[in-house]
Amino acid sequence: MQRAMFHKLLIANRGEIAVRIMRTCREMGIRSVAVYSEADRNAAHVRYADEAHCIGPSPAGQSYLSIDAIIEAATRSGAEAIHPGYGFLAENVEFARRVGAGGMVFIGPKPETIALLGDKTEARRCMKKAGVPLVPGIESCIRSVQQAKKTAESFGYPILIKAAAGGGGKGMRVVYSPSELAGLLKLARSEALNAFGDDRVYLEKYLQAPRHIEVQILADQKGHIVQLGERECSIQRRHQKVIEESPSPTVDARLRRRMGEAAVEAAKSADYTNAGTVEFLLDRDKNFYFLEVNTRLQVEHPITEMVTGLDLVREQIRIAAGESLRINSSDIVPRGSAIECRIYAEDPDSDFLPSSGTIRTYREPNGPFTRVDSGYRVKDTISLFYDPLIAKLISWGRDRGQAIERMRRALDEYVIMGITTTIGFHRRVMAHPRFVAGDLSTHFIVEEMASLSATAQLSEEALEELAVLACTHRFLTEQKERCALNPVTKNNSNWKYITRYRNVFGN
Ligand code: MV4
């Protein structure tokens, strides 16, 4: 059912992803409609849009999560389609239904597909039927402690209790011995009930320190499905991804094809359309196991764009308008290597505590071969109402080593003052021997935190250097004032001082 390309598209999101989507809209000649909460009246995404509508007060529950307010704004603006971005209502079945019922196009899979894949036990049943490898476990929910004990014994401890309505790591509990089972089962149930309003749980064998690898897929409305290769997302903290890369340093061409084929089968079995991500765990013997399907555009999609040359948002919009994909999986050969560092307003040295405040100085890095997807500008306020993601810094290189070199250079150029960010943390990861060697797992940050903290590496010499740098800092401040007074002053490059200063202070 091909229809004419949209003239106007509403973006039901904020921050960097709203701007990212609007950029493609502009390239395609589609007018973009922003929605915003009171806190975002002057936000970057509002300024970028062709048209903007206020949808309510600052708390997300009363604005970006308000289905009524968003449908109302879409109707008022005359938008023909809605792109949900990620988070907020992106995987909300009711929202997808309401968009369709309002005569508009939801840019994503069908509501039935979102519902099917949102239920993790249903998704497992579906994948099992399709022959996609699963982590040993069960496909139905636990009814009694007795039954849980018996199934746990059949595949052995440790086991993992997961919420059927969960995903993204919420409501999971590791059980190491039968004696803990009853208690943890009860706990997991009440947590699931609290978080999702649904206390159904199931069991899987717990894989220790696996890698998290996901495959990007695209599927058009005629059932043509392509896989765009994998992203390695093992560098994470409490289920929040921190660094992603594509291709994965451990996936070779053969494994890529096998995982890709499994992802295509997964998509086929769910009658999938639009862009999606099939998540897998990879164990030390390079066995891969299906985890879940994310039915949205993901935060880390740019690294796939960098190595495939495809604009995923453009493909999403084309698919939603009924156009056919013009590529096959065999056309996709990842070119070079891309890395993404998520720049969060968080303090890595205070357990990644969110940092709110006003951005006083803001200087973004620039090419060659680096990309910044950001949602904030100088003088903007980072509030605690929303996700602390400020921007994503992406680098590309002909190989992983060059992508790392470019990432280091770009991180050095990135200056954000007024709030604490994860820039310094990323600089230390990019210099970490284990990261450089590609020796990754989902436990990387926990295991290496001691050597990744800003002060961990401070030796006697470094402390001495701190004193010197304090003087340098004072000197630079004075020099800057002199330069401002006398613009013809020569040799006012502060670069080498700043780099050393940042090396020691860690930001
Ligand atoms: C697992 C697992 C180990 N064994 N399942 C976390 C997010 C959710 N999608 C599933 N997750 C996991 N499921 C089994 N059977 C370990 C994780 C996991 C994880 C997965 C992906 C990325 C980061 C993670 C961090 C901790 C645990």
Tab-separated table of C-alpha atoms in Angstrom, residues 65-504:
chain	number	residue	atom	x	y	z
A	65	LEU	CA	4.096	10.596	27.761
A	66	SER	CA	0.660	12.089	27.258
A	67	ILE	CA	-0.920	10.223	24.357
A	68	ASP	CA	-3.919	12.589	24.290
A	69	ALA	CA	-1.790	15.733	24.171
A	70	ILE	CA	0.415	14.388	21.384
A	71	ILE	CA	-2.463	13.123	19.229
A	72	GLU	CA	-4.143	16.486	19.745
A	73	ALA	CA	-1.042	18.374	18.585
A	74	ALA	CA	-0.660	16.069	15.590
A	75	THR	CA	-4.272	16.568	14.545
A	76	ARG	CA	-4.016	20.315	15.029
A	77	SER	CA	-0.852	20.528	12.912
A	78	GLY	CA	-2.154	18.321	10.116
A	79	ALA	CA	0.790	15.902	10.394
A	80	GLU	CA	0.307	12.712	8.378
A	81	ALA	CA	2.742	10.636	10.401
A	82	ILE	CA	4.359	10.464	13.858
A	83	HIS	CA	7.912	9.375	14.617
A	84	PRO	CA	8.221	8.371	18.290
A	85	GLY	CA	12.054	8.352	18.529
A	86	TYR	CA	13.232	6.130	21.414
A	87	GLY	CA	12.031	5.995	25.025
A	88	PHE	CA	8.787	7.767	25.984
A	89	LEU	CA	5.984	6.273	23.808
A	90	ALA	CA	8.192	4.527	21.247
A	91	GLU	CA	7.162	0.997	22.287
A	92	ASN	CA	3.726	1.804	23.650
A	93	VAL	CA	1.092	-0.371	21.971
A	94	GLU	CA	-1.782	1.931	22.858
A	95	PHE	CA	0.024	4.924	21.365
A	96	ALA	CA	0.728	3.088	18.102
A	97	ARG	CA	-2.973	2.097	17.949
A	98	ARG	CA	-4.208	5.606	18.677
A	99	VAL	CA	-1.987	7.109	15.965
A	100	GLY	CA	-3.490	4.699	13.437
A	101	ALA	CA	-7.032	5.244	14.715
A	102	GLY	CA	-6.513	8.982	14.224
A	103	GLY	CA	-5.825	8.379	10.536
A	104	MET	CA	-2.077	8.924	10.849
A	105	VAL	CA	0.920	6.654	10.246
A	106	PHE	CA	2.992	5.433	13.201
A	107	ILE	CA	6.633	5.190	12.131
A	108	GLY	CA	7.417	1.769	13.531
A	109	PRO	CA	6.066	-1.772	13.515
A	110	LYS	CA	2.376	-2.708	13.688
A	111	PRO	CA	0.803	-2.501	17.196
A	112	GLU	CA	0.354	-6.322	17.188
A	113	THR	CA	4.078	-6.792	16.590
A	114	ILE	CA	4.989	-4.365	19.388
A	115	ALA	CA	2.603	-6.241	21.705
A	116	LEU	CA	3.948	-9.669	20.762
A	117	LEU	CA	7.596	-8.707	21.217
A	118	GLY	CA	6.851	-6.713	24.367
A	119	ASP	CA	5.836	-9.908	26.122
A	120	LYS	CA	9.154	-11.691	26.631
A	121	THR	CA	7.675	-15.176	27.002
A	122	GLU	CA	5.544	-14.748	23.883
A	123	ALA	CA	8.628	-13.492	22.062
A	124	ARG	CA	10.578	-16.582	23.214
A	125	ARG	CA	7.820	-18.913	21.980
A	126	CYS	CA	7.765	-17.126	18.653
A	127	MET	CA	11.574	-17.339	18.263
A	128	LYS	CA	11.699	-20.980	19.296
A	129	LYS	CA	9.205	-21.824	16.565
A	130	ALA	CA	11.345	-19.911	14.069
A	131	GLY	CA	14.474	-21.813	15.082
A	132	VAL	CA	16.299	-18.797	16.541
A	133	PRO	CA	18.733	-19.963	19.264
A	134	LEU	CA	17.475	-19.148	22.779
A	135	VAL	CA	19.221	-19.083	26.146
A	136	PRO	CA	18.242	-22.361	27.877
A	137	GLY	CA	15.058	-21.580	29.768
A	138	ILE	CA	11.294	-21.815	29.673
A	139	GLU	CA	8.739	-20.276	27.356
A	140	SER	CA	5.879	-20.080	29.825
A	141	CYS	CA	5.507	-18.294	33.131
A	142	ILE	CA	6.303	-19.743	36.533
A	143	ARG	CA	3.211	-20.940	38.388
A	144	SER	CA	4.757	-22.362	41.563
A	145	VAL	CA	8.008	-22.556	43.504
A	146	GLN	CA	7.858	-26.312	42.973
A	147	GLN	CA	7.758	-25.911	39.201
A	148	ALA	CA	10.537	-23.273	39.300
A	149	LYS	CA	12.783	-25.633	41.308
A	150	LYS	CA	12.250	-28.446	38.850
A	151	THR	CA	12.966	-26.357	35.745
A	152	ALA	CA	15.988	-24.708	37.391
A	153	GLU	CA	17.439	-28.139	38.110
A	154	SER	CA	16.955	-29.188	34.512
A	155	PHE	CA	19.342	-26.536	33.156
A	156	GLY	CA	21.401	-25.853	36.278
A	157	TYR	CA	22.292	-22.881	38.508
A	158	PRO	CA	22.875	-19.985	38.363
A	159	ILE	CA	19.536	-19.050	36.865
A	160	LEU	CA	17.982	-15.705	36.077
A	161	ILE	CA	14.408	-14.720	36.940
A	162	LYS	CA	13.026	-12.317	34.354
A	163	ALA	CA	9.750	-10.411	34.189
A	164	ALA	CA	7.517	-11.347	31.238
A	165	ALA	CA	6.603	-7.690	30.815
A	166	GLY	CA	10.202	-6.571	31.441
A	167	GLY	CA	13.060	-5.916	29.111
A	168	GLY	CA	16.082	-3.699	29.259
A	169	GLY	CA	17.160	-5.460	32.434
A	170	LYS	CA	14.362	-4.301	34.712
A	171	GLY	CA	13.047	-6.842	37.189
A	172	MET	CA	15.841	-9.399	36.812
A	173	ARG	CA	17.201	-11.531	39.685
A	174	VAL	CA	20.129	-13.958	39.640
A	175	VAL	CA	19.660	-17.119	41.712
A	176	TYR	CA	22.796	-19.073	42.651
A	177	SER	CA	21.288	-21.903	44.686
A	178	PRO	CA	17.940	-23.656	45.228
A	179	SER	CA	17.695	-22.300	48.770
A	180	GLU	CA	17.412	-18.702	47.476
A	181	LEU	CA	14.812	-19.527	44.863
A	182	ALA	CA	11.552	-19.093	46.775
A	183	GLY	CA	12.571	-15.760	48.324
A	184	LEU	CA	13.928	-14.250	45.106
A	185	LEU	CA	10.913	-15.442	43.160
A	186	LYS	CA	8.637	-13.573	45.535
A	187	LEU	CA	10.835	-10.467	45.341
A	188	ALA	CA	10.986	-10.552	41.534
A	189	ARG	CA	7.209	-10.892	41.358
A	190	SER	CA	6.527	-7.904	43.553
A	191	GLU	CA	9.140	-5.822	41.691
A	192	ALA	CA	7.567	-6.755	38.359
A	193	LEU	CA	4.094	-5.935	39.640
A	194	ASN	CA	5.352	-2.585	40.835
A	195	ALA	CA	7.220	-1.688	37.646
A	196	PHE	CA	4.920	-3.129	34.957
A	197	GLY	CA	1.607	-3.878	36.691
A	198	ASP	CA	2.181	-7.524	35.734
A	199	ASP	CA	3.763	-10.069	38.098
A	200	ARG	CA	4.431	-12.858	35.580
A	201	VAL	CA	8.032	-14.119	35.632
A	202	TYR	CA	9.989	-16.869	33.847
A	203	LEU	CA	13.413	-18.490	34.103
A	204	GLU	CA	16.550	-18.631	31.991
A	205	LYS	CA	19.987	-20.052	32.561
A	206	TYR	CA	22.211	-17.166	33.695
A	207	LEU	CA	25.153	-16.543	31.361
A	208	GLN	CA	28.107	-15.028	33.178
A	209	ALA	CA	29.873	-11.965	31.711
A	210	PRO	CA	28.522	-12.333	28.181
A	211	ARG	CA	28.889	-9.799	25.422
A	212	HIS	CA	25.856	-7.871	24.297
A	213	ILE	CA	25.589	-7.869	20.521
A	214	GLU	CA	22.591	-6.635	18.577
A	215	VAL	CA	21.679	-6.815	14.912
A	216	GLN	CA	19.994	-3.946	13.074
A	217	ILE	CA	17.242	-4.941	10.712
A	218	LEU	CA	14.955	-3.154	8.257
A	219	ALA	CA	11.739	-4.681	6.952
A	220	ASP	CA	9.386	-3.185	4.378
A	221	GLN	CA	5.640	-3.765	4.117
A	222	LYS	CA	6.068	-6.368	1.370
A	223	GLY	CA	7.946	-8.706	3.695
A	224	HIS	CA	11.436	-7.898	2.400
A	225	ILE	CA	13.848	-7.968	5.340
A	226	VAL	CA	17.515	-6.955	5.421
A	227	GLN	CA	20.067	-7.118	8.209
A	228	LEU	CA	22.630	-4.335	8.521
A	229	GLY	CA	25.207	-6.094	10.667
A	230	GLU	CA	25.831	-5.895	14.387
A	231	ARG	CA	26.614	-3.401	17.112
A	232	GLU	CA	28.595	-4.373	20.174
A	233	CYS	CA	27.045	-2.720	23.244
A	234	SER	CA	28.917	-4.496	26.033
A	235	ILE	CA	30.245	-1.312	27.660
A	236	GLN	CA	27.250	-0.546	29.851
A	237	ARG	CA	26.386	0.275	33.420
A	238	ARG	CA	23.221	-0.871	35.132
A	239	HIS	CA	21.643	-1.612	31.751
A	240	GLN	CA	22.441	1.868	30.477
A	241	LYS	CA	24.709	1.639	27.462
A	242	VAL	CA	27.750	3.885	27.585
A	243	ILE	CA	29.838	3.023	24.494
A	244	GLU	CA	28.839	1.095	21.385
A	245	GLU	CA	30.768	0.067	18.306
A	246	SER	CA	30.233	-1.500	14.923
A	247	PRO	CA	31.450	-3.939	13.806
A	248	SER	CA	32.074	-5.906	16.996
A	249	PRO	CA	35.771	-6.736	17.496
A	250	THR	CA	34.804	-10.389	18.163
A	251	VAL	CA	32.389	-11.013	15.331
A	252	ASP	CA	33.910	-12.335	12.102
A	253	ALA	CA	32.196	-12.416	8.699
A	254	ARG	CA	30.827	-15.941	9.243
A	255	LEU	CA	29.358	-15.200	12.670
A	256	ARG	CA	27.965	-11.922	11.302
A	257	ARG	CA	26.129	-13.799	8.601
A	258	ARG	CA	24.803	-16.418	11.040
A	259	MET	CA	23.612	-13.819	13.562
A	260	GLY	CA	22.189	-11.724	10.746
A	261	GLU	CA	20.253	-14.679	9.373
A	262	ALA	CA	18.891	-15.451	12.849
A	263	ALA	CA	17.819	-11.797	13.174
A	264	VAL	CA	16.030	-11.944	9.823
A	265	GLU	CA	14.232	-15.139	10.914
A	266	ALA	CA	13.283	-13.414	14.182
A	267	ALA	CA	11.821	-10.480	12.251
A	268	LYS	CA	9.985	-12.739	9.835
A	269	SER	CA	8.379	-14.750	12.640
A	270	ALA	CA	7.016	-11.567	14.236
A	271	ASP	CA	5.677	-10.210	10.913
A	272	TYR	CA	8.010	-7.279	11.487
A	273	THR	CA	7.971	-3.999	9.585
A	274	ASN	CA	10.172	-0.888	9.796
A	275	ALA	CA	13.490	-0.638	11.703
A	276	GLY	CA	14.207	-2.964	14.603
A	277	THR	CA	17.001	-4.446	16.646
A	278	VAL	CA	17.424	-8.089	17.593
A	279	GLU	CA	19.459	-8.397	20.798
A	280	PHE	CA	21.721	-11.377	21.448
A	281	LEU	CA	24.087	-12.487	24.166
A	282	LEU	CA	27.397	-13.935	22.980
A	283	ASP	CA	29.237	-16.299	25.331
A	284	ARG	CA	32.984	-16.960	25.493
A	285	ASP	CA	32.699	-19.806	23.012
A	286	LYS	CA	30.957	-17.435	20.600
A	287	ASN	CA	27.575	-19.114	20.930
A	288	PHE	CA	24.827	-16.555	20.481
A	289	TYR	CA	21.416	-16.542	22.116
A	290	PHE	CA	18.316	-14.462	21.396
A	291	LEU	CA	17.387	-11.965	24.140
A	292	GLU	CA	14.701	-9.637	22.848
A	293	VAL	CA	13.641	-7.431	19.955
A	294	ASN	CA	13.591	-3.668	20.370
A	295	THR	CA	10.813	-2.290	18.205
A	296	ARG	CA	12.244	1.194	17.825
A	297	LEU	CA	15.086	3.246	16.386
A	298	GLN	CA	17.895	2.890	18.921
A	299	VAL	CA	20.124	5.506	20.512
A	300	GLU	CA	23.189	3.863	18.964
A	301	HIS	CA	21.833	3.706	15.386
A	302	PRO	CA	24.449	6.205	14.069
A	303	ILE	CA	27.317	3.690	14.222
A	304	THR	CA	25.388	1.433	11.846
A	305	GLU	CA	24.804	4.440	9.599
A	306	MET	CA	28.531	5.197	9.586
A	307	VAL	CA	29.583	1.710	8.477
A	308	THR	CA	26.703	1.035	6.050
A	309	GLY	CA	26.225	4.498	4.548
A	310	LEU	CA	22.453	4.243	5.075
A	311	ASP	CA	20.300	6.903	6.765
A	312	LEU	CA	18.122	4.742	9.019
A	313	VAL	CA	15.573	7.475	9.666
A	314	ARG	CA	15.120	7.996	5.925
A	315	GLU	CA	14.596	4.249	5.494
A	316	GLN	CA	12.066	4.248	8.358
A	317	ILE	CA	10.075	7.071	6.793
A	318	ARG	CA	10.186	5.471	3.337
A	319	ILE	CA	9.014	2.126	4.708
A	320	ALA	CA	6.176	3.764	6.660
A	321	ALA	CA	5.057	5.487	3.452
A	322	GLY	CA	4.827	2.066	1.801
A	323	GLU	CA	7.976	2.206	-0.301
A	324	SER	CA	10.052	-0.914	-0.889
A	325	LEU	CA	13.583	-1.471	0.334
A	326	ARG	CA	16.013	-1.305	-2.556
A	327	ILE	CA	18.787	-3.334	-0.913
A	328	ASN	CA	19.505	-6.926	0.116
A	329	SER	CA	21.470	-8.263	3.071
A	330	SER	CA	24.198	-9.400	0.687
A	331	ASP	CA	24.733	-5.770	-0.416
A	332	ILE	CA	25.678	-4.832	3.135
A	333	VAL	CA	29.381	-5.109	3.902
A	334	PRO	CA	30.417	-2.976	6.879
A	335	ARG	CA	33.011	-0.455	5.770
A	336	GLY	CA	35.549	0.533	8.414
A	337	SER	CA	34.705	0.893	12.083
A	338	ALA	CA	32.553	3.295	14.095
A	339	ILE	CA	32.368	4.036	17.822
A	340	GLU	CA	29.787	5.997	19.799
A	341	CYS	CA	30.426	7.584	23.198
A	342	ARG	CA	27.296	8.706	25.021
A	343	ILE	CA	27.920	12.057	26.665
A	344	TYR	CA	25.764	12.069	29.802
A	345	ALA	CA	25.243	14.819	32.368
A	346	GLU	CA	26.482	12.501	35.108
A	347	ASP	CA	29.398	12.372	37.499
A	348	PRO	CA	31.342	9.123	36.956
A	349	ASP	CA	33.244	9.713	40.189
A	350	SER	CA	30.043	9.913	42.255
A	351	ASP	CA	28.524	6.659	41.039
A	352	PHE	CA	27.268	8.369	37.862
A	353	LEU	CA	24.956	10.668	39.783
A	354	PRO	CA	22.941	12.826	37.351
A	355	SER	CA	24.268	16.380	37.199
A	356	SER	CA	21.786	19.175	36.549
A	357	GLY	CA	22.469	22.838	35.857
A	358	THR	CA	23.154	25.306	33.103
A	359	ILE	CA	25.687	24.758	30.325
A	360	ARG	CA	28.064	27.722	30.692
A	361	THR	CA	30.571	26.864	27.969
A	362	TYR	CA	29.828	24.534	25.108
A	363	ARG	CA	32.255	23.665	22.319
A	364	GLU	CA	31.587	20.673	20.075
A	365	PRO	CA	34.305	18.782	18.265
A	366	ASN	CA	34.360	18.826	14.514
A	367	GLY	CA	35.476	16.570	11.642
A	368	PRO	CA	37.385	14.840	10.020
A	369	PHE	CA	35.299	11.672	10.395
A	370	THR	CA	33.515	12.580	13.619
A	371	ARG	CA	29.823	13.284	14.150
A	372	VAL	CA	27.999	14.882	17.069
A	373	ASP	CA	24.271	14.285	17.610
A	374	SER	CA	23.349	16.740	20.338
A	375	GLY	CA	20.185	18.152	21.815
A	376	TYR	CA	21.529	21.026	23.875
A	377	ARG	CA	23.311	24.319	23.277
A	378	VAL	CA	25.176	26.834	25.402
A	379	LYS	CA	22.987	28.403	28.141
A	380	ASP	CA	20.534	25.493	28.025
A	381	THR	CA	19.522	23.944	31.322
A	382	ILE	CA	19.859	20.241	31.935
A	383	SER	CA	16.953	19.435	34.224
A	384	LEU	CA	16.260	16.291	36.191
A	385	PHE	CA	12.920	15.844	34.404
A	386	TYR	CA	14.414	13.850	31.529
A	387	ASP	CA	17.159	11.436	30.534
A	388	PRO	CA	20.637	12.881	31.218
A	389	LEU	CA	21.915	12.223	27.657
A	390	ILE	CA	23.399	15.466	26.330
A	391	ALA	CA	24.891	14.232	23.091
A	392	LYS	CA	26.412	11.315	21.246
A	393	LEU	CA	29.909	11.558	19.850
A	394	ILE	CA	30.568	9.221	16.953
A	395	SER	CA	33.851	8.544	15.198
A	396	TRP	CA	34.657	6.565	12.063
A	397	GLY	CA	37.951	5.039	10.977
A	398	ARG	CA	39.144	2.646	8.311
A	399	ASP	CA	39.777	0.264	11.208
A	400	ARG	CA	39.036	0.158	14.946
A	401	GLY	CA	42.413	1.659	15.890
A	402	GLN	CA	41.821	4.719	13.755
A	403	ALA	CA	38.269	5.106	15.077
A	404	ILE	CA	39.708	5.096	18.627
A	405	GLU	CA	42.389	7.667	17.714
A	406	ARG	CA	39.763	9.947	16.232
A	407	MET	CA	37.474	9.473	19.222
A	408	ARG	CA	40.312	10.477	21.571
A	409	ARG	CA	40.998	13.592	19.517
A	410	ALA	CA	37.313	14.525	19.394
A	411	LEU	CA	36.876	13.967	23.149
A	412	ASP	CA	39.876	16.261	23.748
A	413	GLU	CA	38.166	18.967	21.696
A	414	TYR	CA	34.810	18.626	23.459
A	415	VAL	CA	34.366	21.284	26.152
A	416	ILE	CA	31.273	21.407	28.346
A	417	MET	CA	31.338	23.554	31.471
A	418	GLY	CA	28.712	24.236	34.089
A	419	ILE	CA	27.721	20.613	34.568
A	420	THR	CA	29.652	17.409	35.113
A	421	THR	CA	29.775	15.082	32.127
A	422	THR	CA	31.129	11.669	31.173
A	423	ILE	CA	33.646	13.120	28.679
A	424	GLY	CA	36.629	12.496	30.979
A	425	PHE	CA	35.444	8.967	31.686
A	426	HIS	CA	35.321	8.245	27.952
A	427	ARG	CA	38.853	9.575	27.525
A	428	ARG	CA	40.031	7.063	30.109
A	429	VAL	CA	38.134	4.174	28.507
A	430	MET	CA	39.628	5.059	25.104
A	431	ALA	CA	43.097	4.800	26.693
A	432	HIS	CA	42.365	1.604	28.645
A	433	PRO	CA	44.433	-1.393	27.457
A	434	ARG	CA	41.490	-3.780	27.788
A	435	PHE	CA	39.246	-1.565	25.676
A	436	VAL	CA	41.968	-1.012	23.103
A	437	ALA	CA	42.465	-4.790	22.906
A	438	GLY	CA	38.719	-5.252	22.305
A	439	ASP	CA	38.461	-7.460	25.401
A	440	LEU	CA	34.891	-6.475	26.279
A	441	SER	CA	32.041	-7.853	28.366
A	442	THR	CA	28.934	-6.486	30.045
A	443	HIS	CA	30.982	-6.415	33.287
A	444	PHE	CA	33.741	-4.194	31.856
A	445	ILE	CA	32.866	-1.021	33.801
A	446	VAL	CA	32.301	-2.792	37.133
A	447	GLU	CA	35.538	-4.733	36.762
A	448	GLU	CA	37.661	-1.813	35.597
A	449	MET	CA	36.106	1.064	37.560
A	450	ALA	CA	39.110	1.392	39.866
A	451	SER	CA	41.351	2.184	36.905
A	452	LEU	CA	38.702	4.350	35.220
A	453	SER	CA	38.074	6.843	38.016
A	454	ALA	CA	39.499	10.323	37.538
A	455	THR	CA	41.769	10.171	40.568
A	456	ALA	CA	42.783	6.490	40.404
A	457	GLN	CA	45.870	7.109	38.341
A	458	LEU	CA	47.186	10.007	40.407
A	459	SER	CA	50.777	9.184	41.349
A	460	GLU	CA	53.111	11.368	43.423
A	461	GLU	CA	54.310	12.962	40.190
A	462	ALA	CA	50.777	13.619	39.071
A	463	LEU	CA	49.952	15.285	42.346
A	464	GLU	CA	53.015	17.471	41.906
A	465	GLU	CA	51.852	18.238	38.427
A	466	LEU	CA	48.500	19.246	39.866
A	467	ALA	CA	50.213	22.019	41.771
A	468	VAL	CA	51.993	23.146	38.616
A	469	LEU	CA	48.756	23.029	36.702
A	470	ALA	CA	46.961	25.117	39.264
A	471	CYS	CA	49.530	27.799	38.491
A	472	THR	CA	49.157	27.179	34.755
A	473	HIS	CA	45.435	27.570	35.078
A	474	ARG	CA	45.888	30.907	36.782
A	475	PHE	CA	48.371	31.938	34.085
A	476	LEU	CA	45.995	30.950	31.288
A	477	THR	CA	43.148	32.868	32.822
A	478	GLU	CA	45.302	35.973	32.979
A	479	GLN	CA	46.608	35.421	29.480
A	480	LYS	CA	43.077	35.102	28.198
A	481	GLU	CA	42.182	38.409	29.765
A	482	ARG	CA	45.251	39.978	28.148
A	483	CYS	CA	44.244	38.543	24.764
A	484	ALA	CA	40.764	39.931	25.137
A	485	LEU	CA	42.217	43.357	25.840
A	486	ASN	CA	44.817	43.090	23.105
A	487	PRO	CA	43.578	40.950	20.199
A	488	VAL	CA	46.891	41.128	18.285
A	489	THR	CA	48.734	39.114	20.972
A	490	LYS	CA	50.547	36.278	19.217
A	491	ASN	CA	51.167	32.715	20.328
A	492	ASN	CA	48.063	32.387	22.454
A	493	SER	CA	47.469	28.697	21.822
A	494	ASN	CA	46.492	27.032	25.061
A	495	TRP	CA	46.143	23.625	23.535
A	496	LYS	CA	49.083	21.770	25.063
A	497	TYR	CA	48.317	23.154	28.525
A	498	ILE	CA	44.660	22.306	28.289
A	499	THR	CA	45.355	18.734	27.240
A	500	ARG	CA	47.721	18.138	30.154
A	501	TYR	CA	45.341	19.850	32.516
A	502	ARG	CA	42.492	17.621	31.418
A	503	ASN	CA	44.663	14.520	31.643
A	504	VAL	CA	45.261	15.211	35.298
